[in-house]
XYZ file of C-alpha atoms in Angstrom:
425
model
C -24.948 7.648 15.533
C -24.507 6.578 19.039
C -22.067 4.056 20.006
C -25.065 1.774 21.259
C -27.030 2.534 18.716
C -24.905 1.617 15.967
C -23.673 -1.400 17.335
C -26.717 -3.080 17.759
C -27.744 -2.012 13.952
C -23.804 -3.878 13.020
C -25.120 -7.231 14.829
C -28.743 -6.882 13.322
C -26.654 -7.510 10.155
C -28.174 -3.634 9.221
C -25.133 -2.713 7.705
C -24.094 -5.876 5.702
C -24.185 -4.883 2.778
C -22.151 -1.543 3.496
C -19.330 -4.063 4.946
C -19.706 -6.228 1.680
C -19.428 -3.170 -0.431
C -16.195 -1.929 1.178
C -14.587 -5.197 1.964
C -15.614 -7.441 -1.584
C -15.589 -10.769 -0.197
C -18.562 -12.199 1.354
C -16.665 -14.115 3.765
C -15.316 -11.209 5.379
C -19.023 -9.928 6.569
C -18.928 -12.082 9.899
C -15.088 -11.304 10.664
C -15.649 -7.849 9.768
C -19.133 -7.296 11.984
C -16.949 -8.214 14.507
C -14.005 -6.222 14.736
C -16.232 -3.385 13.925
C -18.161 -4.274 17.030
C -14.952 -4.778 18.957
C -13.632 -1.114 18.069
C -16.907 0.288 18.998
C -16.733 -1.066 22.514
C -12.688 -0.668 22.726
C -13.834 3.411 21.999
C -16.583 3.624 24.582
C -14.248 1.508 27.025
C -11.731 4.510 26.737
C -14.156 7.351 26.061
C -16.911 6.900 26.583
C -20.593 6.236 25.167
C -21.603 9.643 22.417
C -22.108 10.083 18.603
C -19.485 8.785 16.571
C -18.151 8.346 12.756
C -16.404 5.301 11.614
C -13.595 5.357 8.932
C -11.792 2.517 6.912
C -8.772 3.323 4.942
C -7.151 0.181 2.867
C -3.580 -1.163 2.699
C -2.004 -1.287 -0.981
C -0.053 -3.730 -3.080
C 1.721 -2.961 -5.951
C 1.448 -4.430 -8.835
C 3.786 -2.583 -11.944
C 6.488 -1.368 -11.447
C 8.821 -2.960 -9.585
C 11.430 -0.087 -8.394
C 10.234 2.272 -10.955
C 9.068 5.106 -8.951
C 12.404 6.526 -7.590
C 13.088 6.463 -10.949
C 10.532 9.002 -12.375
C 8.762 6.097 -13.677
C 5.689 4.762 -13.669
C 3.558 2.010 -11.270
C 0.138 0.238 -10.942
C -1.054 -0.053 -7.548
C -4.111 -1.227 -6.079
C -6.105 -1.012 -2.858
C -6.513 -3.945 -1.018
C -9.439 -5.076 1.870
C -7.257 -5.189 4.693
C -7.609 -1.946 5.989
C -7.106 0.325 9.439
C -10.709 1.962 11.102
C -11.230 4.520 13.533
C -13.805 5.292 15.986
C -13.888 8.973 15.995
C -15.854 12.170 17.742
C -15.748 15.645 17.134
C -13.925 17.892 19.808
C -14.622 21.718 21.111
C -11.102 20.755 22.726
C -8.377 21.977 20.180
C -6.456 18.662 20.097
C -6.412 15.347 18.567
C -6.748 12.175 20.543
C -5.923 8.499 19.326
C -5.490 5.260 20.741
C -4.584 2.565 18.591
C -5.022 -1.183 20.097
C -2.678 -1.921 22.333
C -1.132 1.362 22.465
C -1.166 4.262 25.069
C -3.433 7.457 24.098
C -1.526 9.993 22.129
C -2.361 13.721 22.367
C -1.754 16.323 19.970
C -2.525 20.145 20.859
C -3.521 22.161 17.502
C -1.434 25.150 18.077
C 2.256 22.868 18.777
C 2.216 21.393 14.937
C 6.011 22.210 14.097
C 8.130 19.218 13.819
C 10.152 17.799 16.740
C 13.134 15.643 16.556
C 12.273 13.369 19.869
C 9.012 12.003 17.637
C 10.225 10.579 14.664
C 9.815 7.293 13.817
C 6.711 7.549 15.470
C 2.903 7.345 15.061
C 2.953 11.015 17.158
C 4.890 12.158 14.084
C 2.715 11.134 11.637
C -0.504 12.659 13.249
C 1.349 15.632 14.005
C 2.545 16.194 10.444
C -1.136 15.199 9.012
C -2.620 18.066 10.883
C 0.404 20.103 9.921
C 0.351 19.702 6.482
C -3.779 20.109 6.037
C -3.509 23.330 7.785
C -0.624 24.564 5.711
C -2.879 23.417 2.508
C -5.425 25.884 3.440
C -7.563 23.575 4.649
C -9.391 23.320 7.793
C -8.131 21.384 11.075
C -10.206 20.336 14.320
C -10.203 18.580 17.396
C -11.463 14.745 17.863
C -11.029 11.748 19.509
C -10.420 8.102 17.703
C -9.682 4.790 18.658
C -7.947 2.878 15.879
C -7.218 -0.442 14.736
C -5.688 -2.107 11.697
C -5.350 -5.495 10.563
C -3.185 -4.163 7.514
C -0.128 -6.146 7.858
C 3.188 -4.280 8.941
C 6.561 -5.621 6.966
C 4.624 -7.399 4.869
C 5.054 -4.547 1.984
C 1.244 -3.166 2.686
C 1.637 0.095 3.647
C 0.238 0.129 7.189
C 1.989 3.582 7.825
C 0.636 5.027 4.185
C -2.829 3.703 5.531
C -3.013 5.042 8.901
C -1.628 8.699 7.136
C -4.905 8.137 4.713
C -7.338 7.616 7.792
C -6.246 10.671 9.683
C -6.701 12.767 6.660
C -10.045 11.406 5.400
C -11.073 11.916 8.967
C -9.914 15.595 8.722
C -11.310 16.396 5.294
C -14.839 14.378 6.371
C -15.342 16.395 10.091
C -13.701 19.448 9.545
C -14.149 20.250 5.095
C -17.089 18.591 3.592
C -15.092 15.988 2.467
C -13.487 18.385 -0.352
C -9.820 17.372 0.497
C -9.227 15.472 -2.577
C -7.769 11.755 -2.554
C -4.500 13.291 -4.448
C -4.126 15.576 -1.555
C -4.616 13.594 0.948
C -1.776 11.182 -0.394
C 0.373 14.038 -0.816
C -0.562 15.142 2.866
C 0.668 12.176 4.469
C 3.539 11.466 2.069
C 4.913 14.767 3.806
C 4.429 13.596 6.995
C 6.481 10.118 6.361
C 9.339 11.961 4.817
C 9.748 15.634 7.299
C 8.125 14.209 10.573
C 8.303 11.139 10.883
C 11.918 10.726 8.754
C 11.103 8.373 6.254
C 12.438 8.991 2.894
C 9.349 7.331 1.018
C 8.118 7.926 -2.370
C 4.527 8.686 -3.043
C 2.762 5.468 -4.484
C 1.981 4.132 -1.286
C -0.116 6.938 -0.192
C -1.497 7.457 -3.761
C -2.824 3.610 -3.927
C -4.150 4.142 -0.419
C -6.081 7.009 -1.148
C -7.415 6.234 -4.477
C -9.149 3.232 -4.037
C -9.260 0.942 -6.994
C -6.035 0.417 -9.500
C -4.198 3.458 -9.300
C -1.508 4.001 -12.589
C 0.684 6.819 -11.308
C 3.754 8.356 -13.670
C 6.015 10.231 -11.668
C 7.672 11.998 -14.391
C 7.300 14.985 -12.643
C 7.934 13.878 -8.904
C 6.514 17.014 -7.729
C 3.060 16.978 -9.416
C 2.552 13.055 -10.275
C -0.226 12.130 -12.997
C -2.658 9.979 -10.814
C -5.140 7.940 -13.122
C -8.073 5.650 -11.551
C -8.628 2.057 -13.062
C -11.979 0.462 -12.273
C -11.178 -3.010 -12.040
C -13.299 -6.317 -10.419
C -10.451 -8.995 -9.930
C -13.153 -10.905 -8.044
C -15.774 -10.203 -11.755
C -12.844 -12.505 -13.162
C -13.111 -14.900 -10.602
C -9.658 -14.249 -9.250
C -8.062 -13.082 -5.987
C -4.691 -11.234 -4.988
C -2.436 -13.640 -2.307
C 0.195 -12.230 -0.297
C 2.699 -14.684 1.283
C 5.024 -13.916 4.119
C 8.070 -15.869 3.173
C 8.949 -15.238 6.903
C 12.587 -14.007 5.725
C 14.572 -11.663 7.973
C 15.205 -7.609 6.795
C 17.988 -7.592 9.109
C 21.894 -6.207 7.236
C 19.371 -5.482 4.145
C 19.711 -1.788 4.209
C 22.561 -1.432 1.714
C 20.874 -4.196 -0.546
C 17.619 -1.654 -1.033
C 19.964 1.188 -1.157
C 22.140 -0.241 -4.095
C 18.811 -0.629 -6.141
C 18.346 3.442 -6.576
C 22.309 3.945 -6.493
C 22.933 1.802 -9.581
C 20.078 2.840 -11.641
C 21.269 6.591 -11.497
C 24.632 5.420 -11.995
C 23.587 4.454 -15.208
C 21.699 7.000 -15.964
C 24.575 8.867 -15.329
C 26.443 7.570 -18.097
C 23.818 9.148 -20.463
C 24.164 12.302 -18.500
C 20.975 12.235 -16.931
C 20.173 12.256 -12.841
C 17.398 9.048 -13.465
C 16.505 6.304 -15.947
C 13.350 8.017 -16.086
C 14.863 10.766 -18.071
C 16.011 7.870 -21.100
C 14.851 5.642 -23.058
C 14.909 2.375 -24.075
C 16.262 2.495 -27.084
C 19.375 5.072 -25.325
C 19.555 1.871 -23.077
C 20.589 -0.270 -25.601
C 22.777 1.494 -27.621
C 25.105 2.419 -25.073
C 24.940 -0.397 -22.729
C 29.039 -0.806 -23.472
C 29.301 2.588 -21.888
C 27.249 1.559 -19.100
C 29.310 -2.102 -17.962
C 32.388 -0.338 -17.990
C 31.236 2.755 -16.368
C 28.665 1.440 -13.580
C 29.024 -2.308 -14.071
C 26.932 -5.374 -15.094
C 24.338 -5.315 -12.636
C 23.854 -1.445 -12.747
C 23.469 -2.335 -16.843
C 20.647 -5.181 -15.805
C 18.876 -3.359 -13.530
C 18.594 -0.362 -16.139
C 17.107 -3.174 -18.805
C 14.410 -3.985 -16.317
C 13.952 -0.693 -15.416
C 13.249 0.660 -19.008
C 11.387 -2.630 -19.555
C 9.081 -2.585 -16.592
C 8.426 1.277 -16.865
C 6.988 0.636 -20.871
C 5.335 -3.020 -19.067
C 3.163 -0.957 -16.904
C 1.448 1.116 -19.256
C 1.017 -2.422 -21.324
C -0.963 -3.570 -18.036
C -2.702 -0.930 -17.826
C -4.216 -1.141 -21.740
C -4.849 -4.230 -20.930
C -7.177 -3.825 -18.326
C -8.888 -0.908 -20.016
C -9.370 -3.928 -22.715
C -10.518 -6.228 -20.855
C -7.680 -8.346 -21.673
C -7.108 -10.332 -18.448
C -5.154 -12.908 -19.752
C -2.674 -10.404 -21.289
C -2.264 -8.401 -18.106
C -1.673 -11.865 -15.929
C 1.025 -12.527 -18.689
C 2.639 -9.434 -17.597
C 2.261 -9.469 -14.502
C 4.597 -13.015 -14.852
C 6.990 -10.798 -17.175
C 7.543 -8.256 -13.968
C 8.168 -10.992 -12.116
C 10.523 -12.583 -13.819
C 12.681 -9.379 -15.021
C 12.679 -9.038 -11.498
C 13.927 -11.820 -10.256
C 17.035 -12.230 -13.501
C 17.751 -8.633 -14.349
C 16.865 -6.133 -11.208
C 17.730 -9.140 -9.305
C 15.411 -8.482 -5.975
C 14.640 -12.179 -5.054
C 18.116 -13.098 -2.901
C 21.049 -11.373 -1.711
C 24.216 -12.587 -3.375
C 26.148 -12.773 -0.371
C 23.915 -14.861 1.388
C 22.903 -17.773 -1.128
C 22.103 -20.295 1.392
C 18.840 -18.586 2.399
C 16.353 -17.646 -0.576
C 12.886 -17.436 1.256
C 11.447 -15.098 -1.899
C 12.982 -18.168 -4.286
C 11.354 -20.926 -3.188
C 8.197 -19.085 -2.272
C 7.865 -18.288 -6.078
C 9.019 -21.699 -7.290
C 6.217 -23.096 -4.510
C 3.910 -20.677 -6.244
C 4.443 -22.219 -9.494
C 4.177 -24.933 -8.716
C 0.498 -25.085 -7.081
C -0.538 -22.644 -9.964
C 0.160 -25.011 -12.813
C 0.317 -22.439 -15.378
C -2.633 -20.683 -14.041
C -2.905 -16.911 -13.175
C 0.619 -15.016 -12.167
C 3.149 -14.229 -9.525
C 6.214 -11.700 -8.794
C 7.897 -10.853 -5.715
C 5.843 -7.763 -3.824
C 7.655 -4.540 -3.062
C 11.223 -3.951 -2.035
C 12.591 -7.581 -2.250
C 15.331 -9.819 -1.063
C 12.966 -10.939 2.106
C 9.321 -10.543 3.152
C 6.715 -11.547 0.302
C 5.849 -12.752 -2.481
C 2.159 -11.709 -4.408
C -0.079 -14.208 -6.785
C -3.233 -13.719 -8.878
C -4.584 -16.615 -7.934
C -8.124 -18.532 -9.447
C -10.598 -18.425 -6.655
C -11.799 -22.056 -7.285
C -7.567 -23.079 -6.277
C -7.254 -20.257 -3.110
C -8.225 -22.862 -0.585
C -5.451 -25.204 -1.858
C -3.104 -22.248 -3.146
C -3.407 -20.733 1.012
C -2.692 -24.182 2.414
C 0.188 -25.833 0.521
C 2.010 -22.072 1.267
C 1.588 -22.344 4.836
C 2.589 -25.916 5.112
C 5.877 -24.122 3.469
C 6.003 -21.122 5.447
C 3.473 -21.425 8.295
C 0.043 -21.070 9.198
C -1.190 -17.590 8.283
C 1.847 -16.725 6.004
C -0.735 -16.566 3.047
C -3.362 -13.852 3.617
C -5.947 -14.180 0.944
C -6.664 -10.204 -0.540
C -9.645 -8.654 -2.635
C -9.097 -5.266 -4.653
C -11.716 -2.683 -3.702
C -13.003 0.069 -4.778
C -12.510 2.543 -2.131
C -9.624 4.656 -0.834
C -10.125 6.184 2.702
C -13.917 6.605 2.950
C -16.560 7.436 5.800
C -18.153 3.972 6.404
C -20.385 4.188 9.194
């Protein structure tokens, strides 16, 4: 459609119902007419006016499996209705161009795909290794023009890099193959470029969740060839919505905190002569936690408990979803949280007790829930955020006693949809 075209239809309110679809919550619709509307113009501002697509691809929170993937374990993840759109057009030109707000235009020439050191840790890299990958996958690659924007917040343990890899490669399978790149691959796709080009060492439930739309249960047993399952699943049917709260803590000298997380768990492992927890069980746990303490230590022994634990917890939450047990997947969502917090020990940093931003967000957490729905720290731990199932009939007053904590906007209020990188306009 063209840019003028479609925007007019967007403030007509002719594509409402599309935006409710995608985005869940009803509210969103005016905020959401507008930023489309804003991206539109942004696009013709740098390109032009002409015929364009526009494609949404959502952030993800996880929600089992708390530093079980690394592990050859399992996870639940979900995809969430922040997302990151593009504006895009179809090139005879064989390159890709993208501007993201605020950014300067990027340019990538399809015949110079191979990796280059001078990129990485950059979005170049990740574009570059997209296009990279789908051509290596047999798949085919074009030229086209986007601008982009996201409101998928970055540090706050959302995936805005997994998102933006899911956006170039729906946009790649939608133009340039039908749209026959499957979700699995496109995950897979853009895993590759995080680890080779752009240098990140990530695992691949970020991507999956991003591309799968939904509840996605992923067992990485095999690393190589994960089993991806879809859950349907309306947390706004049960009258419930997903809160993310920026505890506002600092990352900074946390490296070798994350790092000892993976370390420890193969340690033990290692005392049962296997590379990762994955490969034992709990029962193996038990009986030769002895062996463990005195050969990797206490905390490597407590981190292998919740590790076993949590691994057996998600496929508990996932049963109970398929059962329509809401009440009993809440409970365990509560139960992750609080092996978490005593036995992987995530929440704080003991060498720096005097700041616990994850701590008292929880405590604050329970507190305004009153026994009602469930919380757990989100992602890697230590700083950043905490997550809550919270009633919607309590989000107003769950949103605003966090941010008199932690600051206006620290609690962004989340619906799960049902779409992974789609084709929305």
């Amino acid at each position: 459609m063209i840019t003028h075209d479609l925007i007019k239809k967007i403030k007509n309110g002719m594509y409402d119902e599309t935006l409710k679809d995608v985005y869940v919550d009803e509210k969103k619709i005016s905020y959401e007419r507008e930023r489309y509307i804003k991206a539109i113009e942004s696009y013709t501002e740098n390109f032009g006016e002409g015929e364009i697509f526009v494609f949404s691809a959502p952030g993800r929170s996880e929600i089992g499996g708390n530093h079980t993937d690394h592990q050859c374990g399992e996870v639940l993840a979900a995809s969430i209705n922040n997302d990151a759109i593009a504006v895009v057009h179809n090139l005879e030109e064989p390159c890709v161009r993208v501007i993201s707000a605020g950014y300067e235009m990027i340019t990538i020439y399809l015949d110079d795909l191979g990796m280059r050191e001078d990129e990485e840790a950059t979005t170049n890299a990740l574009i570059r290794g997209v296009l990279a990958k789908t051509k290596e996958y047999g798949y085919q690659i074009g030229g086209f023009q986007a601008f982009v924007t996201s409101d998928v917040l970055i540090g706050a343990g959302l995936s805005s890099s997994a998102a933006f890899e899911t956006l170039m490669g729906t946009i790649l399978s939608e133009l340039f193959n039908d749209g026959k790149i499957s979700p699995v691959e496109i995950a897979m796709i853009g895993q590759f470029a995080e680890n080779v080009y752009f240098g990140k060492p990530c695992g691949l439930m970020d991507q999956m969740a991003c591309s799968i739309g939904s509840l996605a249960h992923i067992d990485f047993q095999d690393p190589v060839a994960p089993l991806v399952e879809r859950i349907e699943f309306d947390l706004d049917g049960y009258g419930y919505s997903l809160c993310i709260t920026d505890t506002k803590g600092s990352h900074a000298d946390l490296t070798s905190d994350y790092a000892a997380i993976p370390e420890e768990m193969k340690r033990a492992a290692a005392c049962l002569g296997k590379e990762v927890l994955g490969q034992v069980t709990k029962k193996e746990v038990l009986a030769n936690l002895p062996r463990i303490r005195e050969q990797a230590g206490d905390r490597a022994a407590l981190r292998a408990i919740h590790y076993v634990c949590e691994n057996e917890r998600v496929q508990k939450e996932v049963a109970a979803l398929r059962e329509n047990r809401f009440g009993d997947f809440l409970r365990l969502v509560k139960e992750s949280g609080d092996s978490s917090y005593k036995y992987l020990q995530n929440v704080y940093v003991c060498h720096d007790v005097e700041h616990q931003n994850v701590s008292i967000a929880l405590a604050v957490s329970d507190m305004i829930l009153g026994g009602q729905g469930a919380n757990r720290v989100h992602g890697g731990g230590f700083a950043g955020t905490i997550q809550a199932f919270v009633p919607n009939d309590i989000v107003t007053l769950y949103k605003t006693e966090m941010e008199k904590v932690f600051g206006d906007g620290a609690c962004d209020v989340l619906k799960i949809r049902k779409y992974g990188g789609i084709q929305v306009m």
